[in-house]
Amino acid sequence: MTVTRRLALRSLFALTAAAFTGGALARIARTPRSGAPAADAPPDGTFDEMYRGRRIQGRPAPADGIEVLVDDRPLHLMRCADGGYLTPIDHYQTYPTPLAATRAAVDELGSAPLTRFAAAHGVHTGRESAWPTHGRTSVI
């Protein structure tokens, strides 16, 4: 009787581990490599478009950087070691291009305006959060 119980528990554990592993591997397979350019990314990194009702712009800046604006407000982009980009709005995931990072920031903001703190990563007055929490946005 204990042998069948052990066998049933082992089988259940193996099925659970296989399901979680398969789910994780499927997510990894769908995620693009950070260093790979997006199909719609311009080669020089400049862009100027309307995205979800907001004007997003990017242009080269001094010292091999890029200046990004969302509705004429600056958005700080950080370059990662893997070649991708991230923003203080969504700083948990890297994106392959500045355009993809800017679009993700706009997606995260929703209808809230971009705060002035999103331009200067880490600047904080103590009154309000420099970074919005996911699901809630710091509006200034």
XYZ file of N, CA and C in Angstrom:
420
model
N 0.820 -1.190 0.000
C 0.000 0.000 0.000
C 0.872 1.266 0.000
N 1.943 1.291 0.773
C 2.826 2.458 0.785
C 3.589 2.581 -0.529
N 3.844 1.478 -1.209
C 4.556 1.539 -2.476
C 3.711 2.271 -3.513
N 2.430 1.992 -3.575
C 1.573 2.674 -4.538
C 1.397 4.152 -4.171
N 1.375 4.460 -2.901
C 1.257 5.854 -2.469
C 2.530 6.621 -2.861
N 3.686 6.015 -2.613
C 4.954 6.646 -3.007
C 5.020 6.845 -4.517
N 4.603 5.829 -5.237
C 4.605 5.923 -6.694
C 3.678 7.040 -7.178
N 2.536 7.147 -6.564
C 1.589 8.203 -6.937
C 2.163 9.577 -6.623
N 2.799 9.752 -5.458
C 3.390 11.036 -5.089
C 4.571 11.393 -5.991
N 5.395 10.423 -6.318
C 6.513 10.659 -7.228
C 6.014 11.073 -8.607
N 4.993 10.385 -9.074
C 4.438 10.723 -10.388
C 3.843 12.126 -10.385
N 3.136 12.469 -9.321
C 2.555 13.804 -9.213
C 3.651 14.870 -9.168
N 4.706 14.610 -8.417
C 5.831 15.551 -8.344
C 6.487 15.707 -9.712
N 6.710 14.618 -10.407
C 7.343 14.671 -11.728
C 6.479 15.438 -12.718
N 5.176 15.232 -12.704
C 4.282 15.960 -13.596
C 4.275 17.455 -13.278
N 4.265 17.798 -12.004
C 4.293 19.204 -11.591
C 5.594 19.865 -12.031
N 6.717 19.212 -11.802
C 8.011 19.768 -12.203
C 8.082 19.936 -13.714
N 7.565 18.976 -14.448
C 7.580 19.066 -15.907
C 6.700 20.219 -16.394
N 5.555 20.413 -15.754
C 4.655 21.503 -16.159
C 5.299 22.863 -15.915
N 5.905 23.061 -14.744
C 6.550 24.346 -14.446
C 7.767 24.578 -15.344
N 8.535 23.554 -15.581
C 9.701 23.690 -16.444
C 9.277 24.018 -17.872
N 8.252 23.346 -18.360
C 7.756 23.623 -19.708
C 7.236 25.041 -19.836
N 6.538 25.527 -18.822
C 6.043 26.905 -18.847
C 7.178 27.912 -18.859
N 8.207 27.664 -18.060
C 9.359 28.576 -18.015
C 10.120 28.557 -19.335
N 10.315 27.381 -19.903
C 11.034 27.289 -21.169
C 10.252 27.928 -22.311
N 8.932 27.815 -22.274
C 8.122 28.448 -23.312
C 8.244 29.964 -23.237
N 8.283 30.510 -22.023
C 8.430 31.960 -21.867
C 9.807 32.420 -22.347
N 10.826 31.659 -22.049
C 12.176 32.007 -22.501
C 12.251 31.962 -24.024
N 11.610 30.987 -24.621
C 11.651 30.852 -26.072
C 10.935 32.001 -26.768
N 9.891 32.555 -26.137
C 9.148 33.671 -26.730
C 9.856 35.005 -26.548
N 10.742 35.139 -25.562
C 11.412 36.398 -25.270
C 12.530 36.630 -26.274
N 12.527 37.792 -26.953
C 13.611 38.060 -27.901
C 14.913 38.359 -27.177
N 16.025 38.075 -27.829
C 17.328 38.412 -27.258
C 17.439 39.915 -27.147
N 17.991 40.401 -26.040
C 18.084 41.842 -25.815
C 18.975 42.520 -26.829
N 19.998 41.870 -27.295
C 20.912 42.488 -28.233
C 20.392 42.542 -29.658
N 19.368 41.792 -29.958
C 18.847 41.747 -31.324
C 17.970 42.967 -31.592
N 18.177 43.658 -32.693
C 17.347 44.820 -32.985
C 15.933 44.413 -33.370
N 14.989 45.231 -33.006
C 13.606 44.971 -33.382
C 13.444 45.235 -34.878
N 12.473 44.597 -35.476
C 12.277 44.722 -36.914
C 11.930 46.151 -37.322
N 11.207 46.890 -36.449
C 10.796 48.239 -36.814
C 11.713 49.313 -36.236
N 12.850 48.935 -35.675
C 13.771 49.914 -35.096
C 14.660 50.508 -36.178
N 14.718 51.842 -36.240
C 15.610 52.464 -37.222
C 17.066 52.168 -36.884
N 17.931 52.088 -37.891
C 19.318 51.723 -37.630
C 20.085 52.740 -36.786
N 19.739 54.037 -36.884
C 20.473 55.039 -36.118
C 19.861 55.326 -34.750
N 18.757 54.693 -34.420
C 18.140 54.853 -33.106
C 17.197 56.029 -32.998
N 16.958 56.765 -34.076
C 16.027 57.885 -34.015
C 14.614 57.409 -34.339
N 13.661 58.019 -33.666
C 12.258 57.724 -33.943
C 11.416 58.916 -33.526
N 10.286 59.065 -34.143
C 9.319 60.121 -33.839
C 7.970 59.593 -34.305
N 7.142 59.194 -33.344
C 5.872 58.583 -33.710
C 4.833 58.809 -32.633
N 3.597 58.579 -32.990
C 2.501 58.567 -32.025
C 2.292 57.114 -31.615
N 2.298 56.863 -30.308
C 2.095 55.508 -29.800
C 1.090 55.587 -28.661
N -0.044 54.959 -28.842
C -1.130 54.946 -27.857
C -1.521 56.356 -27.412
N -1.595 57.243 -28.385
C -2.018 58.607 -28.104
C -0.942 59.511 -27.539
N 0.297 59.050 -27.498
C 1.397 59.856 -26.970
C 2.455 60.004 -28.054
N 3.098 61.160 -28.050
C 4.184 61.372 -28.995
C 5.483 60.925 -28.331
N 6.131 59.965 -28.945
C 7.421 59.487 -28.436
C 8.496 59.822 -29.459
N 9.608 60.343 -28.957
C 10.707 60.762 -29.820
C 12.014 60.257 -29.249
N 12.915 59.905 -30.120
C 14.256 59.515 -29.726
C 15.255 60.026 -30.727
N 16.361 60.539 -30.220
C 17.416 61.043 -31.106
C 18.757 60.854 -30.414
N 19.809 60.737 -31.211
C 21.137 60.568 -30.617
C 21.502 61.757 -29.727
N 22.192 61.443 -28.639
C 22.651 62.456 -27.694
C 24.173 62.351 -27.578
N 24.813 63.351 -27.000
C 26.268 63.288 -26.834
C 26.698 62.045 -26.056
N 27.924 61.646 -26.260
C 28.540 60.510 -25.560
C 27.839 59.191 -25.868
N 27.494 58.989 -27.123
C 26.885 57.724 -27.576
C 25.621 57.362 -26.826
N 24.866 58.337 -26.380
C 23.609 58.082 -25.693
C 22.440 58.349 -26.608
N 21.259 58.317 -26.026
C 20.053 58.631 -26.777
C 19.147 59.446 -25.868
N 18.573 60.486 -26.414
C 17.630 61.322 -25.687
C 16.233 60.877 -26.097
N 15.389 60.584 -25.108
C 14.037 60.107 -25.372
C 13.044 61.059 -24.716
N 12.005 61.402 -25.449
C 10.947 62.274 -24.941
C 9.608 61.572 -25.092
N 8.773 61.696 -24.076
C 7.393 61.213 -24.127
C 6.526 62.436 -23.875
N 5.765 62.839 -24.871
C 4.965 64.068 -24.797
C 5.830 65.249 -24.375
N 7.003 65.380 -24.974
C 7.962 66.468 -24.729
C 8.525 66.476 -23.311
N 8.417 65.363 -22.583
C 9.038 65.227 -21.269
C 10.127 64.172 -21.375
N 11.304 64.436 -20.822
C 12.410 63.487 -20.966
C 12.178 62.180 -20.191
N 12.590 61.098 -20.798
C 12.552 59.774 -20.180
C 13.973 59.235 -20.164
N 14.462 58.881 -18.995
C 15.825 58.385 -18.863
C 15.896 56.936 -19.328
N 16.834 56.647 -20.221
C 17.098 55.280 -20.660
C 18.440 54.855 -20.117
N 18.514 53.626 -19.642
C 19.772 53.075 -19.143
C 20.197 51.947 -20.051
N 21.461 51.934 -20.411
C 22.007 50.861 -21.252
C 22.462 49.735 -20.343
N 22.093 48.519 -20.668
C 22.453 47.350 -19.868
C 23.686 46.679 -20.452
N 24.308 45.837 -19.654
C 25.500 45.126 -20.090
C 25.203 44.180 -21.245
N 23.961 43.689 -21.341
C 23.609 42.768 -22.424
C 23.263 43.493 -23.724
N 23.390 44.826 -23.734
C 23.108 45.589 -24.939
C 21.695 46.121 -25.007
N 20.838 45.730 -24.081
C 19.456 46.198 -24.071
C 19.313 47.514 -23.333
N 18.074 47.966 -23.184
C 17.750 49.222 -22.525
C 16.656 48.988 -21.501
N 16.672 49.802 -20.450
C 15.565 49.806 -19.505
C 15.309 51.219 -19.047
N 14.127 51.439 -18.452
C 13.714 52.759 -17.996
C 13.361 52.694 -16.519
N 13.316 53.826 -15.829
C 12.886 53.799 -14.434
C 11.393 53.486 -14.288
N 10.635 53.573 -15.364
C 9.211 53.245 -15.316
C 9.022 51.731 -15.225
N 9.771 50.992 -16.012
C 9.690 49.527 -16.011
C 11.128 49.007 -15.949
N 11.684 49.008 -14.745
C 13.104 48.679 -14.593
C 13.357 47.218 -14.244
N 12.395 46.361 -14.515
C 12.574 44.939 -14.249
C 12.872 44.136 -15.504
N 12.741 44.759 -16.660
C 12.936 44.030 -17.911
C 13.727 44.893 -18.877
N 14.628 44.260 -19.616
C 15.372 44.999 -20.630
C 14.680 44.829 -21.977
N 14.888 45.812 -22.832
C 14.289 45.811 -24.155
C 15.396 45.970 -25.189
N 15.226 45.405 -26.371
C 16.311 45.374 -27.346
C 16.681 46.733 -27.927
N 15.738 47.662 -27.997
C 16.002 48.960 -28.609
C 15.421 50.073 -27.742
N 15.894 51.302 -27.929
C 15.286 52.432 -27.217
C 13.798 52.585 -27.545
N 13.420 52.309 -28.782
C 12.014 52.395 -29.168
C 11.170 51.397 -28.387
N 11.631 50.168 -28.268
C 10.883 49.145 -27.523
C 10.790 49.519 -26.044
N 11.863 50.060 -25.460
C 11.847 50.470 -24.052
C 10.878 51.629 -23.836
N 10.849 52.565 -24.782
C 9.946 53.715 -24.672
C 8.500 53.270 -24.794
N 8.222 52.380 -25.728
C 6.852 51.862 -25.864
C 6.410 51.127 -24.593
N 7.315 50.352 -24.000
C 6.976 49.634 -22.763
C 6.696 50.619 -21.627
N 7.444 51.723 -21.563
C 7.204 52.739 -20.542
C 5.834 53.379 -20.737
N 5.464 53.652 -21.983
C 4.149 54.223 -22.272
C 3.057 53.226 -21.893
N 3.267 51.951 -22.183
C 2.295 50.923 -21.802
C 2.105 50.904 -20.287
N 3.196 51.008 -19.537
C 3.140 50.971 -18.080
C 2.481 52.222 -17.510
N 2.732 53.371 -18.124
C 2.149 54.622 -17.645
C 0.635 54.662 -17.813
N 0.139 54.059 -18.879
C -1.294 54.136 -19.139
C -1.663 55.567 -19.498
N -2.650 56.129 -18.806
C -3.079 57.500 -19.093
C -2.397 58.530 -18.208
N -1.563 58.089 -17.263
C -0.882 59.018 -16.360
C 0.238 59.753 -17.093
N 0.458 61.018 -16.737
C 1.576 61.736 -17.365
C 2.912 61.254 -16.821
N 3.956 61.448 -17.589
C 5.301 61.085 -17.170
C 5.764 62.066 -16.098
N 6.304 61.570 -15.004
C 6.774 62.457 -13.941
C 8.095 63.087 -14.316
N 8.421 64.174 -13.671
C 9.713 64.816 -13.938
C 10.859 63.976 -13.396
N 10.587 63.042 -12.498
C 11.627 62.209 -11.913
C 12.053 61.069 -12.834
N 11.266 60.795 -13.863
C 11.634 59.736 -14.799
C 12.806 60.156 -15.681
N 13.108 61.451 -15.704
C 14.227 61.932 -16.516
C 15.547 61.782 -15.795
N 15.538 61.811 -14.481
C 16.774 61.744 -13.701
C 16.698 60.540 -12.785
N 17.259 59.460 -13.217
C 17.202 58.207 -12.482
C 17.818 58.371 -11.100
N 17.039 58.117 -10.056
C 17.544 58.159 -8.693
C 17.329 59.475 -7.982
N 16.880 60.526 -8.665
C 16.619 61.799 -7.998
C 15.318 61.676 -7.243
N 15.333 62.087 -5.976
C 14.194 61.840 -5.115
C 14.119 62.936 -4.061
N 12.976 63.589 -3.930
C 12.830 64.678 -2.970
C 12.334 64.210 -1.618
N 11.809 63.031 -1.519
C 11.260 62.540 -0.265
C 9.756 62.675 -0.202
N 9.169 63.571 -1.015
C 7.718 63.755 -1.007
C 7.008 62.677 -1.805
N 7.584 62.308 -2.899
C 6.937 61.355 -3.783
C 7.955 60.363 -4.311
N 7.463 59.278 -4.776
C 8.344 58.235 -5.287
C 8.912 58.634 -6.632
N 10.203 58.364 -6.827
C 10.828 58.642 -8.118
C 10.370 57.651 -9.169
N 9.960 56.479 -8.756
C 9.514 55.448 -9.694
C 8.122 55.010 -9.307
N 7.252 54.880 -10.277
C 5.918 54.367 -9.955
C 5.987 52.877 -9.656
N 5.128 52.444 -8.770
C 5.027 51.011 -8.530
C 4.158 50.425 -9.632
N 4.336 49.187 -9.927
C 3.575 48.554 -10.997
C 2.095 48.531 -10.608
N 1.290 49.066 -11.477
C -0.136 49.130 -11.229
C -0.566 50.486 -10.706
N 0.334 51.208 -10.039
C 0.036 52.567 -9.564
C 1.146 53.461 -10.089
N 0.777 54.661 -10.481
C 1.753 55.552 -11.097
C 1.873 56.822 -10.285
N 3.096 57.296 -10.107
C 3.335 58.549 -9.429
C 3.079 59.684 -10.403
N 2.083 60.496 -10.121
C 1.698 61.566 -11.043
C 2.070 62.898 -10.420
N 2.854 63.687 -11.169
C 3.261 64.999 -10.665
C 3.002 66.029 -11.729
